Amino acid sequence: MEPAAARARPQGRLLGSTPLDAKDELEERLERCAGIVQGLTNGLSEREANDALTANVCKGQQQHEEVCLGLLSLVLTEPTQAQRSYRDLTLVNRDGMNIVLVKMNQILMEKFLKLQDIARTQMVWLVRELVKGAVIGADGVLMTLMKQIAGGDISNKNLWLAENVLDILLEQKEWVVKNSMLVAMSVYTFLRLMVDHGSSTLLPLRQKEVDYCTSLLRERFMDCFVIGRDLVRLLQIVGRIPEMEVLWRDLIHNPPALSTQYTGLIQLLTARTSRKFLACRLTPDMETKLLFMTSRVRFGQQKRYQDWFQRQYLSTAESQSLRCDLIRYICGVVHPSNEVLSSDILPRWAIIGWLLTTCTSNVAASNAKLALFYDWLFFNPDKDSIMNIEPAILVMHHSMKPHPAITATLLDFMCRIIPHFYPPLESQVRLGVFNSLNFIMEKRVLAHLAPLFDNPKLDRELRCMLRERFPEFCTSPSPPAEVKMEEAVAVEMDNHLDKEEGCYDNTEAAFSDDEEEVHSEGKKREFRFHPIKEAVEEEPADISNFLDQLEEALRDKVQQLHKESDPEVQCEVMQDIVDLILEEDFDSEQMSTLASCLAELFKAHFNGEVLPEDITEESLEESVCRPLHLLFRTLCTMQEENSGFSVLLEMLSELYQKQPKVGYHLLYYLKASKAANGKMSLYESFASATALGDLHTCLMMDMKACQEDDVRLLCYLTPSIYSEFPDETLRSGELLNMIVAVIDSAQLQELMCHVMMGNLVMFRKDSVLNILIQSLDWETFEQYSTWQLFLAHSIPMETIIPILQHLKYKEHPEALSCLLLQLRREKPTEDMVKMVLNRPCHHDDQFTTSLLRHWASKHDDTLAEHIKSQLIKNNNQPRKRQSLRSSSSKLAQLTLEQILEHMDNLRLSLSNTKNSFFSQTPVLQALQHVQASCDEAHKMRFSDLFSLSEEFEDFQSKPPKSRRKAPVSSPRSRKGAATQQPSNTEEESNSTSNSEEEDSKPKAPKRKRKGSSAVGSDSD
C-alpha cells in the first residue's frame, strides 16, 4: 500500500494531502478531464487546438463537461498555460461557464483549506478574470471566496486573500455597484475585518478597506441598508477611525447626507439582520464545526470539540474578535428544531457560555456581550424571533449556580446598556428589553424571572438596580426552584446542570450511568422536599403591590383571604371572590392582577404535597378542599353554555400564566374529587383557553411539571390521562418517556398491575412499533421499564417483530434481551422466522442462533417447515408466482446466504447435543434443493451443512417409497449431467407438500404419512 500511496501523492497538484489520505474524487476527476484536454491538443497549434476542442464539445453534454473541467484544472494547476486555457474556456463553453462556476464554488466551499499555494493563487486569478469579463454568476463565486477570509486571523495567507479580494472589488467597482447584494456583503465583510487590521504594519490594508467601505456607504447607502441593525454594531466598533467617525456623525445627525430614503438611526436599528450576513463572517469550516456541535454532540461530551475549536481558531490574541461573529451566528442562524431542543444535544447557551468564560480581552468581552444582547435592544415580537433572544436568558439562568460571575456581569450589562447604548433612544431601548423579557415569559422559556433577578448570589447593588429597572419582573408567585423551558427545552440538560461543576468547559466530558442515576434520585428528592423547606423559610406572601389595582370589594376579600388561616373560612372567602368574578359588572382587566394575588397567596399550597400518603376516598376528598379547588368545583358545576364558564376559564388561564402548576392541580382535582366525576373533558376546555391553546402541548407541559415535582402524583394521574386523552398520549412516546425516566421499580410494578387489570392502556397496535423504536435512544432502565409495560399488554408479537430490523447487537442490548425472552415463549410464525433470519451474521451476535436453538428444541416441526419455506423462496432460481403468493407483509429483503450462515451456526450449536433438528425431512429436503442449484462457492463454503443432505439422499435411494422425494433418478442425475429434472421434480413435490401441509398438520406425529402423500403427489 505504501508504494502506491507514494506514487499517487505527487500526481495531486490541486490539493495537498498526506500519504494516508485517500485520493480525492473531485481532484481525480479534474485530472482525468485535464488529461483528455491535453490528449486532444498535444502537438497542435493554438488554432488547431481550439478547433479540436470545439469539435469535441459539439459531440454531447458529457464531452462538453469534460473539456470545460479539464480547462479549469489546467488554469488552477498550470500557471504558464492559464491564460491560454482560460481563453479556450471562454470560446468553447456552451452554458455561460455554468459548469465551471459550480465546480469553483464546490472547491471554495469544501476544498479551499486543502488547496496548494499555486492552486490558491490561480483560483484568485481566475475569479479576477471572471469578474473582468462580467460573467453572469461571478458575483456568487466572489462572495464565496470572500467568505474564506477568516475573522480574527492575521496570518500571511489570510491577509494575502483579504488584500487580493479587496483589490478585485476596487478594480471592478463599476461592476460591483451593479449588484446590490455584493455591495452589502462586501461592506459588511470589510467593516468587520478592519477591526483585525489595526497594527502599524497593516495600516495600508486598513486604509484601503476604509476607503472602499466609506465610498460605498455614501454612494450606495440604501444597498447597504439591507444589512440591518448589525451595520450599526460594526460601525460602532470602528467608529474611532477618522473617516468612519465622520460617517458615523452623518449616520446619526445628518441622514439625508447618506440617502433621502434614510430617515434616521432608529429606522436602521429596528431592521433585523438577515442570516446570510451573519453567516458570511464564518468560514465554511467554522460553520460546519459549529453546526456539528449544535446538532450531533451530546451535552456533557463537548469538551474535546471545544478544545479543538479553541486551538484552531481562538488561540491567538487577535482571534478574540471572532467571538462576536460566533455569538451572532449562534443567536441569529442556529435555530434548532423542537426535536433537537428536547434531546440531550449540546444547547446553544452552553456554547455561548463557553465563549464568554474563555474570553481573555476586556474589549472583546464587552463586544461579545453586546453581540449577545443586540437583538434585545429593539426587539419587536411581531417581527423578531424568540430564538434570537433565548440564548442570552438561558446563559444567565444556567450560569447562576456554576458561574454566578457570568450571570452577574450579563445582568449588569443588560441594565447599563439601556441608558448608555444611545441616550436619545433610551426609551426605545428600554421598551425593546422589556418586550424581550415579556416575550420570554410568554413563550415560557422561563416561567418567572424573579429567581434570576432577585437571587441571593447576586450582590445587593446589582439586585437593587434590577428592581429599579425591571420592577415588573422582580416579584415571583413561585419559589426560585421552579423553572420551565421553552418547548420542552432539554430537561436532560438540567440534570447535568444541577452539578456545581462548570457547565461550559465540562472537564469530566461525560457522566457515567451510576452518576446519572444517583443524580436523578437526588434531583427527585430536591423537587419533592426542597420547595417545602423553602416555603417554611420564606417570608409571608406579599401582595401589597397588587392590592391598589383592585376594586374595593375585591380588594377587601383578597385581604381577608390573606389574613385567614382556617381552611374552611378561606374557602368561604374564596367563594365570595368567585361570586364577584361571575358578576356581570366585573372588570375583566382586573383578572391578571387578581391572578397574581391568588398565585402569591396559594404559594404554600403549590409547594406542598398534593397526593395524601394513605390514599382512601376520605383522604382524597379531604385533599381537594382547599381554596384553589373551589375554583375548580365551581367550574365543574357549570354548563359550557353559561357565560360564567368562559369567565372562570379566563381566570384560570391568567392564573396558569403566573403559576404553571395550576395545570396538573386541575388534573388531580378532576380525578380525585367525587364532584368532578366524569368531568375530565373540562381540562380540554382549560387547555384551549390558555395562551398555549393546544391540548397536546398543554398536557405534556403539565405532566412534565408534575414529573419534576411529585412522581407519586404522576403515577396516580397516569391511568386517567391515558384513558381520557388517548389521541394525545398514545401517538408518541413523549409522556411514556417522562414516566419511565423517574419511576422506581415499585411504581413500575404498580403501573403493570393497572395494565393487567384493564385500568391502563399505554400502547395500541397502530403506534406501538414507532414508540418502541423511539425508546431505543433512552437510558437502560427506561428501556427495560418500557418493555415491561409493553409485555403487560396483550399485543401480538407480530405487531412489533419488524423492530428487529432496527436493532444492533452492540447498541441495543436492552431491546434485544427483552425480545429474546418474549420470543422464546412464542410459537414461531413465518414472519417471525423471516425477521430472525434477516439479522446480519456476526460472531458476537448470538441472538438468532440462541433463539433458533430454543425453537428447534421446543417447536422443531414448525421451525423446520418455516426454514424450508424460506430456503426455497430465497434460492437462486425462485418461482415468481410462489414468492408473490407467500409474501404476506412488507419485510426486509432476506438473502439465501444469510439463511445458510444462520443454519450453519445453528448446526455448530447443536453438534454436541442430542437434538435431531437437522434430521428433519423438511430441512434436509430444502438443503438438497438449494445444493442442487447453488454455485460452487456456496457449496464449498457450506459443505458441512450440505453434507447432511447428501447423507439423507443416500438413505433416500435405498427405500425409494419411504420418503417424499421418491424418484431414484434424483441422486444419480445430481451427480451426472442432467440436473434439471430432479430440481423441477423437487419443486413440484415441494409445492404439492406445501399445499397439503395444513391438512396433514393435525396428523403430524407420523412423518412417513406426510412423506407418502408427497410420493403420491409426485407419481401423479
PDB file of C-alpha atoms in Angstrom, residues 585-726:
ATOM      1  CA  ASP A 585     -70.181  44.236  36.011  1.00  0.00           C
ATOM      2  CA  PHE A 586     -66.847  42.605  36.895  1.00  0.00           C
ATOM      3  CA  ASP A 587     -63.954  44.420  35.199  1.00  0.00           C
ATOM      4  CA  SER A 588     -62.067  41.796  33.207  1.00  0.00           C
ATOM      5  CA  GLU A 589     -58.962  43.998  33.205  1.00  0.00           C
ATOM      6  CA  GLN A 590     -58.537  43.132  36.890  1.00  0.00           C
ATOM      7  CA  MET A 591     -58.253  39.442  36.036  1.00  0.00           C
ATOM      8  CA  SER A 592     -54.474  39.492  35.659  1.00  0.00           C
ATOM      9  CA  THR A 593     -53.920  41.389  38.923  1.00  0.00           C
ATOM     10  CA  LEU A 594     -56.246  39.048  40.801  1.00  0.00           C
ATOM     11  CA  ALA A 595     -54.404  36.058  39.338  1.00  0.00           C
ATOM     12  CA  SER A 596     -51.099  37.481  40.624  1.00  0.00           C
ATOM     13  CA  CYS A 597     -52.602  37.859  44.096  1.00  0.00           C
ATOM     14  CA  LEU A 598     -54.001  34.318  44.150  1.00  0.00           C
ATOM     15  CA  ALA A 599     -50.756  32.836  42.854  1.00  0.00           C
ATOM     16  CA  GLU A 600     -48.901  34.551  45.686  1.00  0.00           C
ATOM     17  CA  LEU A 601     -51.481  33.578  48.328  1.00  0.00           C
ATOM     18  CA  PHE A 602     -51.595  29.924  47.224  1.00  0.00           C
ATOM     19  CA  LYS A 603     -47.815  29.655  47.113  1.00  0.00           C
ATOM     20  CA  ALA A 604     -47.655  27.286  50.085  1.00  0.00           C
ATOM     21  CA  HIS A 605     -50.331  25.075  48.560  1.00  0.00           C
ATOM     22  CA  PHE A 606     -48.473  24.795  45.254  1.00  0.00           C
ATOM     23  CA  ASN A 607     -45.242  23.919  47.054  1.00  0.00           C
ATOM     24  CA  GLY A 608     -46.731  21.301  49.349  1.00  0.00           C
ATOM     25  CA  GLU A 609     -47.629  17.664  48.872  1.00  0.00           C
ATOM     26  CA  VAL A 610     -50.753  17.144  46.779  1.00  0.00           C
ATOM     27  CA  LEU A 611     -51.412  13.419  46.985  1.00  0.00           C
ATOM     28  CA  PRO A 612     -52.057  12.067  50.515  1.00  0.00           C
ATOM     29  CA  GLU A 613     -49.711   9.393  51.853  1.00  0.00           C
ATOM     30  CA  ASP A 614     -52.561   6.966  52.505  1.00  0.00           C
ATOM     31  CA  ILE A 615     -54.888   7.026  49.517  1.00  0.00           C
ATOM     32  CA  THR A 616     -58.511   6.450  50.565  1.00  0.00           C
ATOM     33  CA  GLU A 617     -61.792   8.028  49.476  1.00  0.00           C
ATOM     34  CA  GLU A 618     -61.812  10.132  52.624  1.00  0.00           C
ATOM     35  CA  SER A 619     -58.215  11.320  52.308  1.00  0.00           C
ATOM     36  CA  LEU A 620     -58.668  12.140  48.619  1.00  0.00           C
ATOM     37  CA  GLU A 621     -61.817  14.143  49.293  1.00  0.00           C
ATOM     38  CA  GLU A 622     -60.081  15.964  52.103  1.00  0.00           C
ATOM     39  CA  SER A 623     -57.109  16.815  49.838  1.00  0.00           C
ATOM     40  CA  VAL A 624     -59.374  18.705  47.395  1.00  0.00           C
ATOM     41  CA  CYS A 625     -60.997  21.005  49.936  1.00  0.00           C
ATOM     42  CA  ARG A 626     -58.687  23.977  49.619  1.00  0.00           C
ATOM     43  CA  PRO A 627     -59.467  27.475  48.325  1.00  0.00           C
ATOM     44  CA  LEU A 628     -57.933  26.787  44.890  1.00  0.00           C
ATOM     45  CA  HIS A 629     -60.179  23.765  44.430  1.00  0.00           C
ATOM     46  CA  LEU A 630     -63.244  25.930  44.912  1.00  0.00           C
ATOM     47  CA  LEU A 631     -62.463  27.499  41.547  1.00  0.00           C
ATOM     48  CA  PHE A 632     -62.312  24.028  40.003  1.00  0.00           C
ATOM     49  CA  ARG A 633     -65.510  22.883  41.757  1.00  0.00           C
ATOM     50  CA  THR A 634     -67.446  25.922  40.539  1.00  0.00           C
ATOM     51  CA  LEU A 635     -66.271  25.250  37.013  1.00  0.00           C
ATOM     52  CA  CYS A 636     -67.432  21.635  37.231  1.00  0.00           C
ATOM     53  CA  THR A 637     -70.937  22.627  38.277  1.00  0.00           C
ATOM     54  CA  MET A 638     -71.409  24.968  35.320  1.00  0.00           C
ATOM     55  CA  GLN A 639     -72.607  24.222  31.833  1.00  0.00           C
ATOM     56  CA  GLU A 640     -70.328  25.248  28.983  1.00  0.00           C
ATOM     57  CA  GLU A 641     -73.078  27.474  27.575  1.00  0.00           C
ATOM     58  CA  ASN A 642     -73.081  29.506  30.788  1.00  0.00           C
ATOM     59  CA  SER A 643     -71.342  32.872  30.392  1.00  0.00           C
ATOM     60  CA  GLY A 644     -69.655  32.380  33.751  1.00  0.00           C
ATOM     61  CA  PHE A 645     -67.965  29.248  32.427  1.00  0.00           C
ATOM     62  CA  SER A 646     -65.779  31.223  29.996  1.00  0.00           C
ATOM     63  CA  VAL A 647     -65.068  33.859  32.658  1.00  0.00           C
ATOM     64  CA  LEU A 648     -63.755  31.249  35.083  1.00  0.00           C
ATOM     65  CA  LEU A 649     -61.703  29.647  32.325  1.00  0.00           C
ATOM     66  CA  GLU A 650     -60.166  33.035  31.612  1.00  0.00           C
ATOM     67  CA  MET A 651     -59.407  33.398  35.323  1.00  0.00           C
ATOM     68  CA  LEU A 652     -57.697  30.010  35.387  1.00  0.00           C
ATOM     69  CA  SER A 653     -55.770  30.875  32.245  1.00  0.00           C
ATOM     70  CA  GLU A 654     -54.411  34.039  33.866  1.00  0.00           C
ATOM     71  CA  LEU A 655     -53.530  32.079  36.989  1.00  0.00           C
ATOM     72  CA  TYR A 656     -51.835  29.456  34.829  1.00  0.00           C
ATOM     73  CA  GLN A 657     -49.579  32.129  33.320  1.00  0.00           C
ATOM     74  CA  LYS A 658     -48.499  33.211  36.798  1.00  0.00           C
ATOM     75  CA  GLN A 659     -48.223  29.677  38.215  1.00  0.00           C
ATOM     76  CA  PRO A 660     -47.765  26.777  35.746  1.00  0.00           C
ATOM     77  CA  LYS A 661     -48.531  24.180  38.443  1.00  0.00           C
ATOM     78  CA  VAL A 662     -52.216  25.034  38.143  1.00  0.00           C
ATOM     79  CA  GLY A 663     -52.491  22.651  35.181  1.00  0.00           C
ATOM     80  CA  TYR A 664     -51.631  19.415  36.955  1.00  0.00           C
ATOM     81  CA  HIS A 665     -53.508  20.535  40.106  1.00  0.00           C
ATOM     82  CA  LEU A 666     -56.619  20.764  37.925  1.00  0.00           C
ATOM     83  CA  LEU A 667     -55.927  17.265  36.552  1.00  0.00           C
ATOM     84  CA  TYR A 668     -55.593  15.955  40.101  1.00  0.00           C
ATOM     85  CA  TYR A 669     -58.869  17.563  41.167  1.00  0.00           C
ATOM     86  CA  LEU A 670     -60.752  16.142  38.161  1.00  0.00           C
ATOM     87  CA  LYS A 671     -59.547  12.646  39.073  1.00  0.00           C
ATOM     88  CA  ALA A 672     -59.715  12.760  42.883  1.00  0.00           C
ATOM     89  CA  SER A 673     -62.909  14.687  43.554  1.00  0.00           C
ATOM     90  CA  LYS A 674     -66.281  12.965  43.530  1.00  0.00           C
ATOM     91  CA  ALA A 675     -67.861  16.240  42.422  1.00  0.00           C
ATOM     92  CA  ALA A 676     -65.742  16.108  39.246  1.00  0.00           C
ATOM     93  CA  ASN A 677     -66.563  12.515  38.379  1.00  0.00           C
ATOM     94  CA  GLY A 678     -66.787  12.191  34.596  1.00  0.00           C
ATOM     95  CA  LYS A 679     -65.706  15.805  34.046  1.00  0.00           C
ATOM     96  CA  MET A 680     -62.162  15.183  32.790  1.00  0.00           C
ATOM     97  CA  SER A 681     -63.114  16.797  29.481  1.00  0.00           C
ATOM     98  CA  LEU A 682     -63.049  20.135  31.322  1.00  0.00           C
ATOM     99  CA  TYR A 683     -59.280  20.011  31.072  1.00  0.00           C
ATOM    100  CA  GLU A 684     -59.594  20.178  27.292  1.00  0.00           C
ATOM    101  CA  SER A 685     -61.592  23.396  27.608  1.00  0.00           C
ATOM    102  CA  PHE A 686     -58.994  24.735  30.033  1.00  0.00           C
ATOM    103  CA  ALA A 687     -56.146  23.930  27.602  1.00  0.00           C
ATOM    104  CA  SER A 688     -57.957  25.714  24.764  1.00  0.00           C
ATOM    105  CA  ALA A 689     -58.396  28.801  26.964  1.00  0.00           C
ATOM    106  CA  THR A 690     -54.694  29.076  27.873  1.00  0.00           C
ATOM    107  CA  ALA A 691     -52.134  31.047  25.894  1.00  0.00           C
ATOM    108  CA  LEU A 692     -50.831  27.731  24.555  1.00  0.00           C
ATOM    109  CA  GLY A 693     -54.222  26.945  23.045  1.00  0.00           C
ATOM    110  CA  ASP A 694     -53.269  23.367  22.262  1.00  0.00           C
ATOM    111  CA  LEU A 695     -54.322  20.306  24.256  1.00  0.00           C
ATOM    112  CA  HIS A 696     -51.255  18.212  23.472  1.00  0.00           C
ATOM    113  CA  THR A 697     -48.730  20.934  24.332  1.00  0.00           C
ATOM    114  CA  CYS A 698     -50.573  21.936  27.485  1.00  0.00           C
ATOM    115  CA  LEU A 699     -50.955  18.336  28.664  1.00  0.00           C
ATOM    116  CA  MET A 700     -47.299  17.497  28.068  1.00  0.00           C
ATOM    117  CA  MET A 701     -46.092  20.615  29.863  1.00  0.00           C
ATOM    118  CA  ASP A 702     -48.336  19.946  32.853  1.00  0.00           C
ATOM    119  CA  MET A 703     -47.254  16.327  33.092  1.00  0.00           C
ATOM    120  CA  LYS A 704     -43.647  17.472  32.849  1.00  0.00           C
ATOM    121  CA  ALA A 705     -44.192  19.897  35.726  1.00  0.00           C
ATOM    122  CA  CYS A 706     -45.834  17.105  37.696  1.00  0.00           C
ATOM    123  CA  GLN A 707     -42.928  14.781  36.930  1.00  0.00           C
ATOM    124  CA  GLU A 708     -40.467  17.329  38.296  1.00  0.00           C
ATOM    125  CA  ASP A 709     -42.480  17.979  41.463  1.00  0.00           C
ATOM    126  CA  ASP A 710     -44.089  14.698  42.520  1.00  0.00           C
ATOM    127  CA  VAL A 711     -43.507  11.303  40.914  1.00  0.00           C
ATOM    128  CA  ARG A 712     -46.185   9.654  43.065  1.00  0.00           C
ATOM    129  CA  LEU A 713     -48.759  12.083  41.737  1.00  0.00           C
ATOM    130  CA  LEU A 714     -47.540  11.424  38.193  1.00  0.00           C
ATOM    131  CA  CYS A 715     -48.151   7.692  38.625  1.00  0.00           C
ATOM    132  CA  TYR A 716     -51.538   8.377  40.210  1.00  0.00           C
ATOM    133  CA  LEU A 717     -52.648  10.524  37.265  1.00  0.00           C
ATOM    134  CA  THR A 718     -51.232   8.264  34.557  1.00  0.00           C
ATOM    135  CA  PRO A 719     -54.192   5.833  34.152  1.00  0.00           C
ATOM    136  CA  SER A 720     -56.703   8.681  33.841  1.00  0.00           C
ATOM    137  CA  ILE A 721     -54.543  10.685  31.446  1.00  0.00           C
ATOM    138  CA  TYR A 722     -54.078   7.719  29.120  1.00  0.00           C
ATOM    139  CA  SER A 723     -57.750   6.706  29.191  1.00  0.00           C
ATOM    140  CA  GLU A 724     -59.209  10.216  28.833  1.00  0.00           C
ATOM    141  CA  PHE A 725     -56.758  11.565  26.244  1.00  0.00           C
ATOM    142  CA  PRO A 726     -55.721   8.565  24.127  1.00  0.00           C
TER     143      PRO A 726
END
